[in-house]
Amino acid sequence: MPQQPLHRRQPTPGNPRVQRTRNRVLTVARELLPRVGPTGLTYALLAERADVTRQTLYRHWPNRAALLFDLILEGPDLGNYPTPGSDVRTVATDWLKSLRDGISEPAIRTAVLAVTAQADHDADSAQALVRIGQDRHAALNKLLEPSGIQIDDAEFTLLYGPVLARLFLDRSHPTDEFIDTVVTQWLTTLEAQQRPATPNAS
Amino acid sequence: MPQQPLHRRQPTPGNPRVQRTRNRVLTVARELLPRVGPTGLTYALLAERADVTRQTLYRHWPNRAALLFDLILEGPDLGNYPTPGSDVRTVATDWLKSLRDGISEPAIRTAVLAVTAQADHDADSAQALVRIGQDRHAALNKLLEPSGIQIDDAEFTLLYGPVLARLFLDRSHPTDEFIDTVVTQWLTTLEAQQRPATPNAS
Amino acid sequence: MPQQPLHRRQPTPGNPRVQRTRNRVLTVARELLPRVGPTGLTYALLAERADVTRQTLYRHWPNRAALLFDLILEGPDLGNYPTPGSDVRTVATDWLKSLRDGISEPAIRTAVLAVTAQADHDADSAQALVRIGQDRHAALNKLLEPSGIQIDDAEFTLLYGPVLARLFLDRSHPTDEFIDTVVTQWLTTLEAQQRPATPNAS
Amino acid sequence: MPQQPLHRRQPTPGNPRVQRTRNRVLTVARELLPRVGPTGLTYALLAERADVTRQTLYRHWPNRAALLFDLILEGPDLGNYPTPGSDVRTVATDWLKSLRDGISEPAIRTAVLAVTAQADHDADSAQALVRIGQDRHAALNKLLEPSGIQIDDAEFTLLYGPVLARLFLDRSHPTDEFIDTVVTQWLTTLEAQQRPATPNAS
DNA sequence: TTATAAACGAGACGGTACGTCTTGTCTTATG
DNA sequence: CATAAGACAAGACGTACCGTCTCGTTTATAA
């Protein structure tokens, strides 16, 4: 049976040495992940490349999922964050493009896919995945505040679903035109639902 | 670099012994996969449970991706296949529900996710993923033949994207209502594209 | 071709843990070898019996030849080492008996035979075999120092050849009488060569 | 436990097809053995090279030892057989050279060494080894018949021991000079033993 | 000339070993 | 005395060979 590790303590995040190590490792991991794939990113390889002991890695991230979470959450901000606005179409389009660009970053993309694949059999991954989704959802609603419109779960999925499907499953790039189409059709549903009781005659 | 194995030949599919072995393994794998997860389904475990040697597994499926493909492609037919028809809404709705039900099957679900996660770093997986998508696409178009309408790639993604996103990323069940919504909004785009510049009323 | 293993380093001999493991394994190997034969002494069996992982064995001895060398070279000293002396006959006889007794030890015997059989197709084994021979040769010459006589290669072979032939090929025990005979006839050659053209009587 | 094979019968030697197969395999084995070594001569390799099924090999030689025996015993006659004679020195020298040449043949050499190494743990090999020795011994005595002298076991070992030791253990070629030396010193012993009661004064 | 028996090819399979790798824990020496 | 260096157990990887067991197909000998 896997006995309880004796000397396992998370390093204190304040410590500047800890910060340095952590950043170095994450940077190397980010660079390595898309090259070697999720299963190829072993602690052994990572330790060697980051000039760190495997033991140190274990201290920071007790399992690979934890490492991937950090990779996803602390992704390098791409800068082109969408701006809030009152025009729903513009906001939604910008947000979708930002999502697309963020996930197109190879390391993030690989990490997200790996976590997703594990989610069914790893509660931590599942929870992380849900949280990531909720964060994005909240971000979108925040951007939409000026418009006075808020998006519910189903509508949210209708918006980002086609884009992620194109990225992950079709394995092709969601062009700007594709995103326009998505937003356009999404708006029809949105309008229909925002004014559900519009019984124009049959 | 991994050198070419010397004595590697796929078993001849005709041989009844081969059939038996193959079926037994696939059945066990199907039962095992959702319980132990994609990384937990090792050849060692599978061999033990299917009362087969690891070597035999390698003979049949030279890598795990190949096994997962077979698992996905030879999934137990759920029986409730949609029927062709001339009403696009009905056909699309039925097809979507069939897709949802098929992928809800735990083994298939896990296998698809695993293949997807690997696709970025494994050409075989990528190709298989594309082929699976194309098969489904072709199936839908076949069902739509009576209606005289055919779906292109982008439209196809618009249709199934939200459903798979709900399944895999939101990790919640795409209800019949959700599917109805998807189809409804999808039809607006479809109509707009089928008659791109036809502003005259019916 | 077998590619170079990545993380292969010989354990540091100083480490007490290493010492312990090494000794334990060698002891078990020595006990196992004559029972199961050279081909039967697999790393798998040895690991199991020595309560050690196969990986540990590979760390210490990258191939079986290396293990056999250690077995031969660190053979349990039989104690009855011959003593130097000025009487060539006595020294040679004692040395031969010591050789016979040493090689009669089952593990050593088996190991020597195995290495010999491999020597033609394994440079390491060949080299080790030569070195072992040279060591013995040097040892004999050392014992002979008081007598002022030194033995060359051919003479050395003339001395030990019959004894090893009796052991390995005839598969019978070289008795003390046999050894006496060998030494007696060997001395005639030795004398003839030491005074090659000295036909004048003493 | 290794269960008793059901349909295992040695092929009938008379059958010409059997002869053909057998000869072809032995020829290929003889050519292969020195190149790949005793452990490298697997049934798999041999089967492939001899254009024969592994099963066929098993039918002819139930184990590798059997194959090696045949290889040794049916060695290609080198032609230069020594001739009987009344001069012991000449006969012994010729016989030794013939022995040396025979065993210098790479396949034979390898086979003999392999069988020797196995002899301690394989009764068949041990017996074969003894028989081979006896055959050679008998052959020598036959050659010596005209001289009226017969050699016993110990004397036999004294004669061939140094030569084989030089070949197998020193791994150097026994030159004609070396053989002359061996024979010369051997004759002294022989004479001493043939006329044991020669109490010439000290 | 045809049976019929043996030898053979083809190949699936259970075992077992190989040599390598990663993982997570534990130990030892060192700075 | 805390930490790096690294030894270790556990176990999976992909490959190789072994010995056996089908099942057909060819060859030879005998009827």
Tab-separated table of N, CA, C and O in Angstrom, chain A residues 96-193:
chain	number	residue	atom	x	y	z
A	96	LEU	N	-14.846	35.612	-27.580
A	96	LEU	CA	-14.612	34.330	-28.255
A	96	LEU	C	-13.220	34.285	-28.884
A	96	LEU	O	-12.521	33.277	-28.805
A	97	LYS	N	-12.838	35.379	-29.501
A	97	LYS	CA	-11.515	35.400	-30.121
A	97	LYS	C	-10.427	35.292	-29.068
A	97	LYS	O	-9.406	34.617	-29.271
A	98	SER	N	-10.666	35.966	-27.952
A	98	SER	CA	-9.688	35.892	-26.877
A	98	SER	C	-9.577	34.459	-26.363
A	98	SER	O	-8.490	33.944	-26.109
A	99	LEU	N	-10.737	33.826	-26.216
A	99	LEU	CA	-10.746	32.423	-25.785
A	99	LEU	C	-9.969	31.574	-26.790
A	99	LEU	O	-9.109	30.765	-26.426
A	100	ARG	N	-10.296	31.770	-28.034
A	100	ARG	CA	-9.625	31.011	-29.086
A	100	ARG	C	-8.121	31.209	-29.035
A	100	ARG	O	-7.344	30.253	-29.063
A	101	ASP	N	-7.696	32.441	-28.915
A	101	ASP	CA	-6.271	32.712	-28.912
A	101	ASP	C	-5.599	32.106	-27.683
A	101	ASP	O	-4.512	31.537	-27.777
A	102	GLY	N	-6.263	32.257	-26.548
A	102	GLY	CA	-5.676	31.706	-25.320
A	102	GLY	C	-5.472	30.211	-25.431
A	102	GLY	O	-4.408	29.668	-25.111
A	103	ILE	N	-6.479	29.533	-25.925
A	103	ILE	CA	-6.392	28.075	-25.973
A	103	ILE	C	-5.545	27.603	-27.146
A	103	ILE	O	-5.110	26.458	-27.193
A	104	SER	N	-5.313	28.492	-28.091
A	104	SER	CA	-4.431	28.085	-29.183
A	104	SER	C	-2.989	27.998	-28.712
A	104	SER	O	-2.166	27.341	-29.345
A	105	GLU	N	-2.687	28.663	-27.598
A	105	GLU	CA	-1.314	28.583	-27.066
A	105	GLU	C	-1.032	27.118	-26.759
A	105	GLU	O	-1.743	26.480	-25.981
A	106	PRO	N	0.001	26.558	-27.386
A	106	PRO	CA	0.184	25.099	-27.347
A	106	PRO	C	0.183	24.493	-25.948
A	106	PRO	O	-0.488	23.489	-25.705
A	107	ALA	N	0.916	25.107	-25.029
A	107	ALA	CA	0.997	24.511	-23.706
A	107	ALA	C	-0.373	24.474	-23.048
A	107	ALA	O	-0.796	23.443	-22.498
A	108	ILE	N	-1.074	25.576	-23.127
A	108	ILE	CA	-2.405	25.635	-22.527
A	108	ILE	C	-3.308	24.578	-23.158
A	108	ILE	O	-3.996	23.812	-22.474
A	109	ARG	N	-3.287	24.566	-24.455
A	109	ARG	CA	-4.112	23.621	-25.199
A	109	ARG	C	-3.850	22.196	-24.738
A	109	ARG	O	-4.766	21.441	-24.401
A	110	THR	N	-2.597	21.830	-24.689
A	110	THR	CA	-2.246	20.474	-24.269
A	110	THR	C	-2.696	20.213	-22.835
A	110	THR	O	-3.262	19.163	-22.518
A	111	ALA	N	-2.448	21.193	-21.991
A	111	ALA	CA	-2.801	21.017	-20.584
A	111	ALA	C	-4.301	20.855	-20.415
A	111	ALA	O	-4.775	19.975	-19.680
A	112	VAL	N	-5.052	21.677	-21.098
A	112	VAL	CA	-6.514	21.591	-20.970
A	112	VAL	C	-7.002	20.224	-21.430
A	112	VAL	O	-7.818	19.577	-20.766
A	113	LEU	N	-6.487	19.793	-22.543
A	113	LEU	CA	-6.917	18.496	-23.059
A	113	LEU	C	-6.576	17.381	-22.066
A	113	LEU	O	-7.385	16.480	-21.814
A	114	ALA	N	-5.373	17.443	-21.505
A	114	ALA	CA	-4.959	16.402	-20.577
A	114	ALA	C	-5.864	16.389	-19.353
A	114	ALA	O	-6.324	15.333	-18.906
A	115	VAL	N	-6.136	17.563	-18.825
A	115	VAL	CA	-6.999	17.630	-17.650
A	115	VAL	C	-8.388	17.116	-17.996
A	115	VAL	O	-8.998	16.351	-17.229
A	116	THR	N	-8.900	17.497	-19.149
A	116	THR	CA	-10.224	17.046	-19.563
A	116	THR	C	-10.285	15.522	-19.636
A	116	THR	O	-11.233	14.899	-19.151
A	117	ALA	N	-9.254	14.954	-20.217
A	117	ALA	CA	-9.263	13.500	-20.382
A	117	ALA	C	-9.235	12.787	-19.036
A	117	ALA	O	-9.762	11.689	-18.883
A	118	GLN	N	-8.632	13.451	-18.072
A	118	GLN	CA	-8.543	12.821	-16.759
A	118	GLN	C	-9.774	13.050	-15.901
A	118	GLN	O	-9.995	12.355	-14.910
A	119	ALA	N	-10.539	14.055	-16.288
A	119	ALA	CA	-11.590	14.545	-15.396
A	119	ALA	C	-12.557	13.453	-14.969
A	119	ALA	O	-13.033	13.450	-13.830
A	120	ASP	N	-12.840	12.526	-15.867
A	120	ASP	CA	-13.805	11.488	-15.528
A	120	ASP	C	-13.348	10.618	-14.372
A	120	ASP	O	-14.151	9.990	-13.693
A	121	HIS	N	-12.047	10.513	-14.194
A	121	HIS	CA	-11.543	9.561	-13.212
A	121	HIS	C	-10.684	10.211	-12.160
A	121	HIS	O	-10.004	9.549	-11.417
A	122	ASP	N	-10.749	11.523	-12.109
A	122	ASP	CA	-9.954	12.234	-11.114
A	122	ASP	C	-10.767	13.443	-10.667
A	122	ASP	O	-10.939	14.407	-11.405
A	123	ALA	N	-11.260	13.340	-9.461
A	123	ALA	CA	-12.149	14.383	-8.941
A	123	ALA	C	-11.485	15.756	-9.008
A	123	ALA	O	-12.133	16.751	-9.374
A	124	ASP	N	-10.216	15.824	-8.692
A	124	ASP	CA	-9.522	17.101	-8.718
A	124	ASP	C	-9.593	17.724	-10.104
A	124	ASP	O	-9.919	18.906	-10.255
A	125	SER	N	-9.297	16.914	-11.111
A	125	SER	CA	-9.318	17.422	-12.470
A	125	SER	C	-10.716	17.898	-12.836
A	125	SER	O	-10.889	18.967	-13.432
A	126	ALA	N	-11.695	17.097	-12.470
A	126	ALA	CA	-13.070	17.458	-12.792
A	126	ALA	C	-13.407	18.811	-12.177
A	126	ALA	O	-13.936	19.712	-12.856
A	127	GLN	N	-13.082	18.943	-10.934
A	127	GLN	CA	-13.387	20.180	-10.240
A	127	GLN	C	-12.646	21.359	-10.880
A	127	GLN	O	-13.226	22.431	-11.101
A	128	ALA	N	-11.405	21.148	-11.186
A	128	ALA	CA	-10.617	22.205	-11.804
A	128	ALA	C	-11.240	22.622	-13.131
A	128	ALA	O	-11.341	23.819	-13.439
A	129	LEU	N	-11.669	21.619	-13.882
A	129	LEU	CA	-12.258	21.907	-15.185
A	129	LEU	C	-13.509	22.770	-15.019
A	129	LEU	O	-13.692	23.772	-15.727
A	130	VAL	N	-14.350	22.366	-14.079
A	130	VAL	CA	-15.573	23.131	-13.843
A	130	VAL	C	-15.222	24.557	-13.426
A	130	VAL	O	-15.806	25.526	-13.906
A	131	ARG	N	-14.235	24.668	-12.561
A	131	ARG	CA	-13.880	25.995	-12.065
A	131	ARG	C	-13.361	26.875	-13.194
A	131	ARG	O	-13.705	28.050	-13.300
A	132	ILE	N	-12.554	26.280	-14.056
A	132	ILE	CA	-12.047	27.049	-15.188
A	132	ILE	C	-13.200	27.562	-16.035
A	132	ILE	O	-13.260	28.737	-16.418
A	133	GLY	N	-14.175	26.662	-16.287
A	133	GLY	CA	-15.341	27.064	-17.062
A	133	GLY	C	-16.094	28.198	-16.374
A	133	GLY	O	-16.468	29.193	-17.020
A	134	GLN	N	-16.278	28.064	-15.086
A	134	GLN	CA	-17.023	29.095	-14.360
A	134	GLN	C	-16.291	30.429	-14.388
A	134	GLN	O	-16.911	31.483	-14.531
A	135	ASP	N	-14.976	30.363	-14.271
A	135	ASP	CA	-14.206	31.610	-14.331
A	135	ASP	C	-14.444	32.319	-15.658
A	135	ASP	O	-14.704	33.525	-15.712
A	136	ARG	N	-14.362	31.553	-16.729
A	136	ARG	CA	-14.555	32.159	-18.052
A	136	ARG	C	-15.979	32.712	-18.183
A	136	ARG	O	-16.194	33.777	-18.755
A	137	HIS	N	-16.924	31.917	-17.680
A	137	HIS	CA	-18.309	32.335	-17.748
A	137	HIS	C	-18.488	33.663	-17.005
A	137	HIS	O	-19.084	34.621	-17.529
A	138	ALA	N	-17.934	33.713	-15.812
A	138	ALA	CA	-18.052	34.936	-15.008
A	138	ALA	C	-17.386	36.105	-15.727
A	138	ALA	O	-17.903	37.235	-15.736
A	139	ALA	N	-16.258	35.815	-16.341
A	139	ALA	CA	-15.546	36.891	-17.050
A	139	ALA	C	-16.410	37.458	-18.162
A	139	ALA	O	-16.511	38.688	-18.335
A	140	LEU	N	-17.050	36.566	-18.896
A	140	LEU	CA	-17.904	37.037	-19.991
A	140	LEU	C	-19.048	37.904	-19.455
A	140	LEU	O	-19.324	38.992	-19.977
A	141	ASN	N	-19.673	37.421	-18.411
A	141	ASN	CA	-20.794	38.185	-17.860
A	141	ASN	C	-20.342	39.541	-17.352
A	141	ASN	O	-21.069	40.531	-17.448
A	142	LYS	N	-19.098	39.555	-16.840
A	142	LYS	CA	-18.560	40.829	-16.373
A	142	LYS	C	-18.423	41.802	-17.553
A	142	LYS	O	-18.784	42.980	-17.459
A	143	LEU	N	-17.928	41.265	-18.661
A	143	LEU	CA	-17.774	42.116	-19.841
A	143	LEU	C	-19.120	42.605	-20.360
A	143	LEU	O	-19.212	43.654	-20.990
A	144	LEU	N	-20.127	41.813	-20.084
A	144	LEU	CA	-21.450	42.148	-20.632
A	144	LEU	C	-22.243	43.083	-19.722
A	144	LEU	O	-23.337	43.522	-20.090
A	145	GLU	N	-21.672	43.346	-18.550
A	145	GLU	CA	-22.433	44.166	-17.602
A	145	GLU	C	-22.953	45.481	-18.211
A	145	GLU	O	-24.124	45.826	-18.022
A	146	PRO	N	-22.123	46.196	-18.958
A	146	PRO	CA	-22.617	47.467	-19.534
A	146	PRO	C	-23.861	47.272	-20.390
A	146	PRO	O	-24.683	48.181	-20.502
A	147	SER	N	-24.002	46.086	-20.984
A	147	SER	CA	-25.151	45.868	-21.872
A	147	SER	C	-26.394	45.484	-21.091
A	147	SER	O	-27.488	45.406	-21.657
A	148	GLY	N	-26.221	45.191	-19.830
A	148	GLY	CA	-27.372	44.806	-19.020
A	148	GLY	C	-27.834	43.391	-19.267
A	148	GLY	O	-28.854	42.946	-18.747
A	149	ILE	N	-27.080	42.653	-20.046
A	149	ILE	CA	-27.484	41.282	-20.360
A	149	ILE	C	-26.567	40.296	-19.645
A	149	ILE	O	-25.352	40.511	-19.580
A	150	GLN	N	-27.101	39.239	-19.118
A	150	GLN	CA	-26.314	38.195	-18.472
A	150	GLN	C	-26.639	36.851	-19.114
A	150	GLN	O	-27.774	36.601	-19.543
A	151	ILE	N	-25.624	36.013	-19.152
A	151	ILE	CA	-25.719	34.741	-19.882
A	151	ILE	C	-25.853	33.580	-18.898
A	151	ILE	O	-25.118	33.526	-17.917
A	152	ASP	N	-26.762	32.676	-19.177
A	152	ASP	CA	-26.855	31.507	-18.282
A	152	ASP	C	-26.007	30.361	-18.823
A	152	ASP	O	-25.384	30.468	-19.888
A	153	ASP	N	-25.987	29.273	-18.103
A	153	ASP	CA	-25.093	28.157	-18.445
A	153	ASP	C	-25.297	27.644	-19.868
A	153	ASP	O	-24.351	27.480	-20.641
A	154	ALA	N	-26.535	27.380	-20.193
A	154	ALA	CA	-26.809	26.791	-21.505
A	154	ALA	C	-26.385	27.746	-22.615
A	154	ALA	O	-25.747	27.346	-23.604
A	155	GLU	N	-26.722	29.009	-22.452
A	155	GLU	CA	-26.336	30.001	-23.466
A	155	GLU	C	-24.813	30.088	-23.582
A	155	GLU	O	-24.271	30.246	-24.689
A	156	PHE	N	-24.179	29.988	-22.426
A	156	PHE	CA	-22.722	30.047	-22.436
A	156	PHE	C	-22.136	28.895	-23.261
A	156	PHE	O	-21.255	29.080	-24.109
A	157	THR	N	-22.679	27.732	-23.032
A	157	THR	CA	-22.192	26.573	-23.781
A	157	THR	C	-22.466	26.719	-25.269
A	157	THR	O	-21.635	26.349	-26.114
A	158	LEU	N	-23.648	27.261	-25.584
A	158	LEU	CA	-23.974	27.446	-27.000
A	158	LEU	C	-22.964	28.356	-27.674
A	158	LEU	O	-22.673	28.218	-28.865
A	159	LEU	N	-22.430	29.292	-26.905
A	159	LEU	CA	-21.492	30.247	-27.492
A	159	LEU	C	-20.104	29.641	-27.721
A	159	LEU	O	-19.547	29.717	-28.820
A	160	TYR	N	-19.549	29.030	-26.662
A	160	TYR	CA	-18.165	28.595	-26.807
A	160	TYR	C	-18.052	27.177	-27.368
A	160	TYR	O	-16.997	26.786	-27.894
A	161	GLY	N	-19.130	26.418	-27.274
A	161	GLY	CA	-19.093	25.026	-27.723
A	161	GLY	C	-18.564	24.846	-29.124
A	161	GLY	O	-17.599	24.097	-29.341
A	162	PRO	N	-19.138	25.526	-30.115
A	162	PRO	CA	-18.650	25.322	-31.482
A	162	PRO	C	-17.177	25.683	-31.651
A	162	PRO	O	-16.454	25.009	-32.397
A	163	VAL	N	-16.733	26.712	-30.937
A	163	VAL	CA	-15.337	27.131	-31.099
A	163	VAL	C	-14.390	26.064	-30.559
A	163	VAL	O	-13.406	25.684	-31.215
A	164	LEU	N	-14.683	25.582	-29.361
A	164	LEU	CA	-13.805	24.556	-28.802
A	164	LEU	C	-13.889	23.260	-29.593
A	164	LEU	O	-12.893	22.545	-29.745
A	165	ALA	N	-15.053	22.935	-30.072
A	165	ALA	CA	-15.195	21.728	-30.876
A	165	ALA	C	-14.312	21.838	-32.120
A	165	ALA	O	-13.616	20.886	-32.498
A	166	ARG	N	-14.326	23.024	-32.723
A	166	ARG	CA	-13.493	23.210	-33.917
A	166	ARG	C	-12.010	23.051	-33.561
A	166	ARG	O	-11.245	22.411	-34.287
A	167	LEU	N	-11.635	23.592	-32.424
A	167	LEU	CA	-10.238	23.536	-32.016
A	167	LEU	C	-9.809	22.115	-31.674
A	167	LEU	O	-8.801	21.600	-32.168
A	168	PHE	N	-10.576	21.489	-30.795
A	168	PHE	CA	-10.118	20.234	-30.214
A	168	PHE	C	-10.504	19.024	-31.056
A	168	PHE	O	-9.723	18.080	-31.187
A	169	LEU	N	-11.701	19.024	-31.571
A	169	LEU	CA	-12.182	17.816	-32.234
A	169	LEU	C	-11.968	17.873	-33.746
A	169	LEU	O	-11.470	16.923	-34.336
A	170	ASP	N	-12.365	19.002	-34.354
A	170	ASP	CA	-12.118	19.107	-35.795
A	170	ASP	C	-10.643	19.326	-36.055
A	170	ASP	O	-10.132	19.051	-37.138
A	171	ARG	N	-9.983	19.857	-35.014
A	171	ARG	CA	-8.558	20.134	-35.148
A	171	ARG	C	-8.282	21.107	-36.307
A	171	ARG	O	-7.351	20.924	-37.086
A	172	SER	N	-9.135	22.123	-36.391
A	172	SER	CA	-8.877	23.161	-37.383
A	172	SER	C	-9.062	24.510	-36.701
A	172	SER	O	-9.631	24.593	-35.618
A	173	HIS	N	-8.584	25.523	-37.322
A	173	HIS	CA	-8.590	26.839	-36.692
A	173	HIS	C	-9.950	27.508	-36.843
A	173	HIS	O	-10.489	27.577	-37.949
A	174	PRO	N	-10.521	27.978	-35.735
A	174	PRO	CA	-11.780	28.736	-35.848
A	174	PRO	C	-11.462	30.129	-36.380
A	174	PRO	O	-10.939	30.981	-35.647
A	175	THR	N	-11.762	30.309	-37.635
A	175	THR	CA	-11.464	31.613	-38.249
A	175	THR	C	-12.386	32.692	-37.698
A	175	THR	O	-13.375	32.410	-37.022
A	176	ASP	N	-12.035	33.926	-38.012
A	176	ASP	CA	-12.888	35.031	-37.585
A	176	ASP	C	-14.287	34.899	-38.190
A	176	ASP	O	-15.294	35.198	-37.529
A	177	GLU	N	-14.333	34.428	-39.409
A	177	GLU	CA	-15.647	34.260	-40.040
A	177	GLU	C	-16.472	33.227	-39.281
A	177	GLU	O	-17.677	33.413	-39.035
A	178	PHE	N	-15.792	32.151	-38.908
A	178	PHE	CA	-16.507	31.113	-38.172
A	178	PHE	C	-17.069	31.692	-36.880
A	178	PHE	O	-18.233	31.476	-36.523
A	179	ILE	N	-16.256	32.463	-36.208
A	179	ILE	CA	-16.701	33.070	-34.954
A	179	ILE	C	-17.865	34.020	-35.200
A	179	ILE	O	-18.842	34.049	-34.445
A	180	ASP	N	-17.789	34.759	-36.291
A	180	ASP	CA	-18.913	35.640	-36.617
A	180	ASP	C	-20.199	34.842	-36.780
A	180	ASP	O	-21.256	35.204	-36.246
A	181	THR	N	-20.084	33.755	-37.505
A	181	THR	CA	-21.271	32.931	-37.707
A	181	THR	C	-21.814	32.431	-36.380
A	181	THR	O	-23.022	32.460	-36.122
A	182	VAL	N	-20.910	31.943	-35.529
A	182	VAL	CA	-21.333	31.449	-34.233
A	182	VAL	C	-22.073	32.534	-33.472
A	182	VAL	O	-23.184	32.316	-32.952
A	183	VAL	N	-21.488	33.702	-33.427
A	183	VAL	CA	-22.105	34.779	-32.655
A	183	VAL	C	-23.460	35.147	-33.253
A	183	VAL	O	-24.439	35.358	-32.526
A	184	THR	N	-23.498	35.200	-34.568
A	184	THR	CA	-24.756	35.574	-35.220
A	184	THR	C	-25.883	34.619	-34.847
A	184	THR	O	-26.969	35.028	-34.404
A	185	GLN	N	-25.595	33.343	-34.988
A	185	GLN	CA	-26.682	32.404	-34.710
A	185	GLN	C	-26.989	32.382	-33.218
A	185	GLN	O	-28.119	32.179	-32.791
A	186	TRP	N	-25.957	32.647	-32.430
A	186	TRP	CA	-26.136	32.636	-30.982
A	186	TRP	C	-27.054	33.787	-30.565
A	186	TRP	O	-27.903	33.663	-29.693
A	187	LEU	N	-26.898	34.907	-31.273
A	187	LEU	CA	-27.717	36.072	-30.930
A	187	LEU	C	-29.190	35.802	-31.196
A	187	LEU	O	-30.054	36.285	-30.466
A	188	THR	N	-29.465	35.036	-32.235
A	188	THR	CA	-30.881	34.744	-32.508
A	188	THR	C	-31.504	34.021	-31.335
A	188	THR	O	-32.602	34.358	-30.872
A	189	THR	N	-30.788	33.017	-30.837
A	189	THR	CA	-31.312	32.301	-29.684
A	189	THR	C	-31.429	33.233	-28.490
A	189	THR	O	-32.421	33.215	-27.750
A	190	LEU	N	-30.401	34.028	-28.308
A	190	LEU	CA	-30.398	34.918	-27.165
A	190	LEU	C	-31.610	35.841	-27.196
A	190	LEU	O	-32.330	35.987	-26.202
A	191	GLU	N	-31.821	36.407	-28.369
A	191	GLU	CA	-32.969	37.315	-28.493
A	191	GLU	C	-34.265	36.572	-28.243
A	191	GLU	O	-35.148	37.031	-27.533
A	192	ALA	N	-34.335	35.381	-28.819
A	192	ALA	CA	-35.563	34.603	-28.648
A	192	ALA	C	-35.807	34.322	-27.178
A	192	ALA	O	-36.953	34.336	-26.707
A	193	GLN	N	-34.717	34.075	-26.447
A	193	GLN	CA	-34.906	33.725	-25.047
A	193	GLN	C	-35.079	34.961	-24.171
A	193	GLN	O	-35.751	34.926	-23.149
